[in-house]
Coordinates of C-alpha atoms in Angstrom, one line a residue:
M1 CA 18.5 -2.7 -13.8
S2 CA 15.4 -4.3 -15.9
T3 CA 12.5 -2.9 -15.3
T4 CA 11.1 -6.5 -14.2
H5 CA 13.9 -5.9 -11.7
R6 CA 12.8 -2.3 -10.9
R7 CA 9.2 -3.3 -10.1
V8 CA 9.8 -6.1 -7.9
L9 CA 11.9 -4.1 -5.7
G10 CA 9.0 -1.3 -6.2
L11 CA 10.8 1.2 -7.9
T12 CA 7.1 2.1 -9.9
A13 CA 6.8 4.6 -13.0
G14 CA 6.4 7.8 -10.7
I15 CA 9.8 8.5 -10.0
A16 CA 10.7 7.7 -13.7
V17 CA 8.7 10.3 -15.2
A18 CA 8.8 13.0 -12.5
A19 CA 10.0 15.9 -15.1
A20 CA 6.3 14.6 -16.8
L21 CA 4.5 15.4 -13.4
L22 CA 5.4 19.1 -13.3
A23 CA 3.6 19.3 -17.3
P24 CA 0.5 21.7 -16.9
P25 CA -2.3 19.6 -16.2
A26 CA -4.8 18.3 -18.4
S27 CA -7.3 21.2 -19.5
A28 CA -10.6 21.5 -16.8
G29 CA -12.7 21.0 -19.4
T30 CA -11.4 17.7 -20.3
T31 CA -14.1 15.0 -19.4
G32 CA -12.2 11.6 -18.7
V33 CA -13.2 8.5 -17.7
Q34 CA -15.1 8.4 -14.8
L35 CA -14.1 5.5 -12.1
T36 CA -16.1 3.6 -9.6
T37 CA -14.3 1.7 -7.0
P38 CA -15.3 -1.4 -6.1
P39 CA -17.6 -2.4 -3.2
L40 CA -16.5 -3.1 0.7
S41 CA -16.3 -6.8 1.3
G42 CA -16.9 -6.9 5.0
R43 CA -19.9 -6.1 7.0
H44 CA -18.6 -2.9 8.8
P45 CA -19.5 0.8 7.1
V46 CA -16.3 3.0 6.6
G47 CA -15.1 5.9 8.1
T48 CA -12.0 8.0 7.0
V49 CA -9.9 10.8 8.2
D50 CA -6.6 12.8 6.9
L51 CA -3.9 13.5 9.7
H52 CA -1.1 15.9 8.8
L53 CA 1.7 15.1 10.7
V54 CA 5.1 16.6 11.9
D55 CA 7.7 14.7 13.5
S56 CA 10.6 16.9 15.3
R57 CA 13.2 14.5 12.9
Q58 CA 15.0 16.0 10.3
D59 CA 13.1 15.2 7.1
P60 CA 16.5 13.1 5.2
W61 CA 16.1 14.4 1.9
R62 CA 15.3 18.0 3.0
P63 CA 17.6 18.5 6.1
A64 CA 16.4 22.4 6.3
D65 CA 13.2 20.9 7.6
K66 CA 11.3 18.6 9.9
R67 CA 9.7 15.4 8.9
E68 CA 6.0 15.7 7.2
L69 CA 3.8 13.1 6.5
M70 CA 0.2 12.6 5.4
V71 CA -1.6 10.1 7.3
T72 CA -5.0 8.4 6.4
V73 CA -6.9 6.2 9.0
T74 CA -9.6 4.3 7.8
Y75 CA -12.2 2.8 10.3
P76 CA -15.2 0.8 11.3
A77 CA -17.5 3.6 11.3
H78 CA -21.6 4.6 11.9
R79 CA -23.2 5.0 7.7
D80 CA -22.8 9.1 8.0
G81 CA -21.3 11.4 6.2
P82 CA -20.5 12.1 2.7
R83 CA -18.2 9.7 0.5
A84 CA -14.4 10.6 0.3
T85 CA -12.6 12.2 -2.7
W86 CA -10.3 9.3 -3.5
M87 CA -7.5 11.7 -4.4
T88 CA -6.8 15.5 -3.2
P89 CA -6.7 17.9 -6.4
G90 CA -2.6 18.1 -6.1
V91 CA -2.1 14.3 -5.9
A92 CA -4.6 13.3 -8.6
G93 CA -2.8 15.5 -11.3
V94 CA 0.1 13.6 -10.3
I95 CA -1.6 10.7 -10.6
D96 CA -2.5 11.6 -13.8
G97 CA 0.9 12.2 -14.8
V98 CA 2.2 8.7 -13.8
A99 CA -0.3 6.8 -14.9
S100 CA -0.7 8.0 -18.4
S101 CA 2.7 7.4 -19.0
P102 CA 4.0 4.6 -21.7
D103 CA 5.3 2.6 -18.3
L104 CA 1.6 2.4 -17.1
L105 CA -1.7 2.8 -18.9
D106 CA -0.1 4.8 -22.0
V107 CA -3.0 7.5 -22.4
P108 CA -2.7 10.9 -23.0
R109 CA -3.3 13.2 -20.2
G110 CA -6.5 13.2 -19.0
S111 CA -7.9 11.0 -20.4
V112 CA -9.3 9.4 -17.4
D113 CA -10.4 11.7 -14.6
W114 CA -8.8 10.5 -11.4
G115 CA -9.8 14.0 -9.2
S116 CA -14.3 13.2 -9.1
A117 CA -13.8 9.4 -8.0
K118 CA -15.5 8.6 -4.6
R119 CA -13.5 6.3 -2.2
R120 CA -16.4 3.8 -0.4
A121 CA -15.2 5.3 2.8
R122 CA -17.3 8.0 4.5
T123 CA -15.5 11.4 5.4
G124 CA -15.4 12.0 9.5
A125 CA -18.2 9.3 10.2
T126 CA -18.6 8.4 13.5
A127 CA -16.6 5.5 14.9
E128 CA -18.4 2.8 15.3
R129 CA -17.0 1.2 19.1
T130 CA -16.2 -2.4 19.9
R131 CA -15.8 -4.1 23.3
G132 CA -11.6 -3.8 23.4
G133 CA -11.3 -1.4 20.5
W134 CA -10.1 -2.2 16.9
P135 CA -6.5 -3.6 15.9
V136 CA -4.6 -1.6 14.1
V137 CA -2.8 -1.8 10.8
L138 CA -0.1 0.3 9.1
F139 CA 0.5 0.1 5.0
S140 CA 3.2 1.0 3.7
H141 CA 2.8 2.2 -0.5
G142 CA 5.8 1.2 -2.9
L143 CA 8.7 3.6 -3.5
G144 CA 7.4 6.1 -6.5
G145 CA 3.5 4.4 -5.7
S146 CA 1.2 6.4 -3.6
K147 CA -0.8 5.4 -0.6
E148 CA -4.1 6.3 -3.4
L149 CA -3.7 3.7 -5.6
N150 CA -3.9 1.0 -2.8
A151 CA -7.2 2.7 -1.5
G152 CA -9.2 0.2 -2.4
L153 CA -7.0 -2.7 -0.1
T154 CA -6.9 -0.8 2.6
D155 CA -10.8 0.6 3.2
D156 CA -12.0 -3.3 2.3
L157 CA -9.5 -4.3 5.2
A158 CA -11.1 -1.3 7.8
S159 CA -14.4 -2.8 6.9
R160 CA -13.8 -6.2 8.2
G161 CA -13.1 -4.9 11.3
Y162 CA -9.4 -2.9 11.1
V163 CA -8.3 0.7 11.8
V164 CA -5.9 0.9 9.3
A165 CA -3.1 3.7 9.1
S166 CA -2.0 4.3 5.3
L167 CA 1.0 6.5 5.0
S168 CA 2.7 8.9 2.8
H169 CA 6.3 8.6 2.3
T170 CA 7.0 12.1 1.8
H171 CA 9.8 12.5 -1.5
E172 CA 8.9 9.1 -2.0
A173 CA 5.7 8.7 -3.5
A174 CA 4.5 9.7 -6.3
A175 CA 3.1 12.5 -4.4
V176 CA 2.1 14.0 -1.2
E177 CA -0.5 17.3 -1.0
F178 CA -0.2 18.9 2.5
P179 CA -3.5 21.0 3.9
D180 CA -1.6 24.1 2.9
G181 CA -1.4 23.1 -0.8
R182 CA 1.9 22.0 -1.2
V183 CA 2.5 19.2 -3.1
A184 CA 6.2 17.0 -2.6
V185 CA 6.5 15.4 -5.5
G186 CA 8.8 11.7 -5.9
S187 CA 12.4 13.2 -6.4
V188 CA 14.1 9.6 -5.0
D189 CA 16.8 7.9 -7.1
P190 CA 16.0 4.9 -7.5
E191 CA 19.5 3.8 -9.1
D192 CA 21.3 5.0 -6.2
A193 CA 22.1 2.3 -3.4
A194 CA 22.7 4.9 -1.1
A195 CA 19.1 6.7 -1.3
R196 CA 17.6 3.5 -1.5
K197 CA 19.0 2.7 1.8
T198 CA 17.9 5.9 3.2
A199 CA 14.8 5.4 2.2
I200 CA 14.2 2.4 4.0
D201 CA 15.4 4.1 7.5
A202 CA 13.1 6.9 6.8
R203 CA 10.2 4.3 6.1
V204 CA 10.9 2.9 9.1
A205 CA 11.0 6.0 11.3
D206 CA 7.9 7.3 9.9
S207 CA 6.4 3.8 10.6
R208 CA 7.3 3.6 14.2
F209 CA 6.5 7.7 14.4
V210 CA 3.0 7.2 12.8
L211 CA 2.5 4.4 15.8
D212 CA 3.6 6.6 18.5
Q213 CA 0.7 8.7 16.9
L214 CA -2.1 6.9 17.1
T215 CA -1.2 5.9 20.7
R216 CA -1.7 9.6 21.6
L217 CA -4.1 10.0 19.1
D218 CA -6.3 6.9 21.1
R219 CA -5.4 8.7 24.5
G220 CA -7.6 11.4 23.2
D221 CA -4.4 13.7 22.2
N222 CA -5.0 15.6 18.4
P223 CA -1.5 14.9 16.8
D224 CA -2.9 16.8 13.5
A225 CA -0.4 20.0 12.8
E226 CA -3.4 22.1 12.2
R227 CA -5.7 20.7 15.3
D228 CA -8.9 19.7 12.7
P229 CA -11.3 17.9 14.4
L230 CA -10.9 14.1 14.7
P231 CA -14.3 12.5 14.4
R232 CA -16.2 11.7 17.3
G233 CA -15.0 8.1 18.7
L234 CA -12.3 7.6 17.3
A235 CA -10.0 8.3 20.1
G236 CA -10.2 5.1 22.4
S237 CA -11.4 3.1 19.7
L238 CA -7.8 1.2 18.7
D239 CA -6.6 -2.0 20.5
L240 CA -2.6 -0.5 19.9
S241 CA -1.7 -4.3 21.9
R242 CA -2.9 -5.5 18.4
V243 CA -1.1 -4.3 16.1
G244 CA 0.5 -5.3 12.3
M245 CA 2.1 -4.1 9.6
A246 CA 1.4 -4.8 5.5
G247 CA 2.7 -2.6 2.5
H248 CA 3.2 -3.4 -1.4
S249 CA 6.1 -3.4 -3.0
Y250 CA 8.9 -1.4 -0.8
G251 CA 6.6 -1.0 1.4
G252 CA 6.1 -5.0 2.0
Y253 CA 10.0 -5.1 2.3
T254 CA 9.4 -1.8 5.1
A255 CA 6.6 -3.7 7.1
G256 CA 9.4 -6.3 7.6
E257 CA 12.3 -4.3 8.3
T258 CA 9.9 -2.4 10.6
M259 CA 9.1 -5.3 12.5
H260 CA 12.4 -6.4 12.8
H261 CA 13.3 -2.7 14.9
D262 CA 10.2 -2.5 16.5
R263 CA 8.5 -5.4 18.3
R264 CA 5.2 -3.2 18.7
F265 CA 4.2 -4.8 15.5
D266 CA 2.9 -8.2 16.0
A267 CA 2.7 -9.4 12.3
G268 CA 3.2 -8.4 8.8
V269 CA 2.7 -9.0 5.7
N270 CA 5.1 -8.6 2.3
I271 CA 3.0 -8.3 -1.0
D272 CA 5.5 -9.0 -3.8
G273 CA 8.4 -6.7 -2.6
A274 CA 12.1 -7.6 -2.5
M275 CA 13.2 -6.9 0.6
G276 CA 16.5 -5.1 -0.6
W277 CA 18.4 -5.4 -3.9
G278 CA 22.3 -5.6 -4.1
E279 CA 21.8 -5.0 -0.5
V280 CA 19.4 -7.0 1.6
G281 CA 17.9 -5.6 5.3
E282 CA 18.1 -7.1 8.2
V283 CA 14.7 -8.5 8.2
V284 CA 16.5 -10.8 5.8
E285 CA 19.6 -11.4 7.3
H286 CA 18.0 -12.1 10.9
G287 CA 14.0 -13.1 10.5
L288 CA 11.3 -12.5 12.5
D289 CA 9.9 -14.1 15.8
R290 CA 6.8 -13.0 14.8
P291 CA 4.3 -14.3 12.0
F292 CA 5.3 -13.0 8.7
M293 CA 3.5 -13.8 5.0
L294 CA 4.9 -13.2 1.5
V295 CA 2.2 -12.7 -1.4
G296 CA 3.9 -13.1 -4.6
G297 CA 2.9 -12.7 -8.3
D298 CA 4.4 -13.4 -11.5
F299 CA 7.0 -11.5 -13.8
V300 CA 7.2 -12.0 -18.0
D301 CA 10.5 -11.6 -18.8
P302 CA 9.7 -8.8 -21.8
G303 CA 12.4 -10.2 -23.5
T304 CA 12.4 -13.9 -23.5
G305 CA 8.3 -14.1 -22.7
G306 CA 10.1 -16.5 -19.9
K307 CA 7.6 -16.4 -16.9
L308 CA 9.4 -15.9 -13.4
E309 CA 7.7 -16.5 -10.1
H310 CA 8.1 -14.3 -7.5
S311 CA 8.7 -16.6 -4.4
H312 CA 11.2 -17.9 -2.0
V313 CA 11.6 -20.8 -4.3
D314 CA 12.6 -19.2 -7.7
T315 CA 15.0 -16.6 -6.7
R316 CA 16.3 -15.6 -10.3
L317 CA 13.8 -12.7 -9.9
D318 CA 14.2 -11.8 -6.1
P319 CA 17.2 -14.0 -3.7
T320 CA 16.2 -12.2 -0.8
W321 CA 12.8 -13.8 -0.4
G322 CA 14.7 -16.9 -0.4
Q323 CA 17.3 -15.6 1.8
F324 CA 14.8 -14.6 4.4
W325 CA 12.7 -17.9 4.5
P326 CA 15.1 -20.2 6.3
N327 CA 16.0 -17.2 9.1
Q328 CA 11.6 -16.4 9.7
R329 CA 11.5 -18.1 13.4
A330 CA 7.9 -17.9 13.1
W331 CA 4.4 -18.7 11.8
K332 CA 5.3 -18.2 7.8
R333 CA 3.3 -18.5 4.7
D334 CA 4.5 -17.8 0.8
L335 CA 0.9 -17.2 -1.0
H336 CA 1.3 -16.8 -5.0
F337 CA -1.1 -15.2 -7.5
D338 CA -1.2 -17.3 -10.2
R339 CA -1.4 -15.0 -14.2
S340 CA -0.8 -11.6 -11.9
T341 CA 1.8 -9.5 -12.1
H342 CA 3.4 -6.7 -9.7
Y343 CA 0.2 -4.2 -10.2
S344 CA -2.3 -6.2 -9.6
F345 CA -2.1 -5.9 -5.6
T346 CA -2.5 -2.3 -6.8
D347 CA -6.1 -0.7 -7.6
L348 CA -4.9 -1.0 -11.1
Q349 CA -6.4 -4.0 -11.1
F350 CA -10.1 -2.7 -11.2
I351 CA -8.9 0.7 -12.9
T352 CA -7.6 -1.1 -15.6
P353 CA -10.9 -2.7 -16.9
Q354 CA -12.8 0.4 -16.7
V355 CA -10.5 1.9 -19.5
R356 CA -9.7 -1.0 -21.3
A357 CA -11.7 1.0 -24.3
L358 CA -8.5 3.3 -23.9
L359 CA -5.4 0.8 -23.9
K360 CA -3.1 -0.7 -26.9
P361 CA -3.5 -4.4 -27.3
G362 CA -1.8 -6.4 -24.9
R363 CA -1.9 -3.4 -22.5
E364 CA -4.6 -4.6 -19.6
E365 CA -2.6 -8.1 -19.7
E366 CA 1.3 -6.5 -19.6
L367 CA -0.2 -4.5 -16.2
V368 CA -2.2 -6.9 -14.5
G369 CA -1.9 -9.7 -16.2
R370 CA -4.5 -12.6 -17.2
V371 CA -6.0 -13.2 -13.7
D372 CA -9.9 -12.6 -13.3
A373 CA -9.8 -8.6 -11.7
R374 CA -13.0 -9.6 -9.4
R375 CA -11.4 -13.1 -8.2
S376 CA -8.3 -11.3 -7.9
L377 CA -9.3 -8.5 -5.4
A378 CA -12.0 -11.0 -3.5
A379 CA -9.1 -13.0 -3.0
Q380 CA -6.6 -10.2 -1.9
H381 CA -9.1 -9.2 0.7
D382 CA -10.0 -12.4 1.8
Y383 CA -6.4 -13.3 2.7
L384 CA -4.9 -10.1 3.7
A385 CA -8.2 -10.1 6.5
G386 CA -7.8 -13.6 7.2
F387 CA -4.1 -13.1 7.9
F388 CA -4.9 -10.5 10.6
D389 CA -7.5 -12.4 11.8
L390 CA -5.5 -15.0 12.6
H391 CA -2.7 -13.4 14.1
L392 CA -4.2 -10.3 15.8
K393 CA -7.9 -11.8 16.6
R394 CA -7.1 -15.0 16.9
R395 CA -10.1 -16.4 14.6
D396 CA -8.5 -19.5 12.4
R397 CA -10.8 -19.2 9.5
G398 CA -8.9 -22.0 7.9
L399 CA -7.5 -20.2 4.9
F400 CA -4.3 -20.9 5.7
D401 CA -4.7 -24.9 6.4
R402 CA -2.1 -26.9 4.6
G403 CA -3.5 -28.1 1.4
P404 CA -4.9 -26.8 -1.9
A405 CA -5.4 -22.8 -1.1
R406 CA -8.9 -21.4 -0.9
H407 CA -9.4 -18.8 -3.9
P408 CA -8.9 -19.4 -7.4
D409 CA -5.8 -18.5 -8.8
T410 CA -4.1 -18.8 -5.9
R411 CA -1.8 -21.5 -4.2
F412 CA 0.5 -21.7 -1.5
I413 CA 4.0 -22.3 -2.3
A414 CA 4.8 -23.3 1.9

């Protein structure tokens, strides 16, 4: 499987360099580049809380254990509480190994200070209330990826009036750190078709379980395994009659497959993820009767320099979108970001400009394309929120009207 095809399927560098992750982290005395996260575009301040959730089902990767997940819930809030640390120490150490690898930034470990960066969300902030509650959106990361590297997108969505639950899929994510300090490092073999099937089945079950636990939380129960206090006002602030799901890469496939299996999910977005490789998902074969959007970027073949376009029309890279398109029975759009890449839809879009001085010539363009980072982020945030505004809030801002796309560097394939 080529690197290009691995990326669109959702097989990120995280699993490929798993052995490197077990090496000792950079010295605590090392000072790396300090990172900042982009300002929120919505009108609401944002609060955040991490939940440790334990299911009664077996973990498919560790059958002797119960399935346990870490979920970050981000929500409209009052402006109280300290800004949240972007990554826990255990996750930051693993991300340093992943991101420093030749497949990504290709810099010495410790060149970037992942551990001290702050999100825009505030830890445990008092939840803002609204009549009827906030719509809920689940977010799923790519295979070998990390919910932490999609935090810019999910925090911004919360600032626009959503409760967002970002899942870490344990043993597939680059790293998951639990409250007792255990760190589960990604160990799934992406070349194994049976493992990929196990992964998508586990992800669907994870997503449905998390929605169950959010339902408990909204009723006033505390689903956290440690029973840590929940932010004031969060219970009763969710509108679980309006639920969406989005994901990047294999997480986009997860969003579609979860919708196929669970009608509680009303609308979904697949951000640049193939819906199977060698095998296709049930969502591809059957489509959906609820709204679904595809969001794709460009891929440059490292061998020929030729451009491949991830869309339902150009199927050279990924045939699954073309197979899904005629089977999708409800509202659908195929939105394309020109001059972007697979990683443009992660936090690498705003990280790479901050570490440009460390990168080898051409590396930034290879990772996140030639698209302007600020314009790309603005468009990503606007289209994701606009999609859920349209289908969960019934607010049509005209973003998806037929004709030219609203933002530069974007266009509608259909």
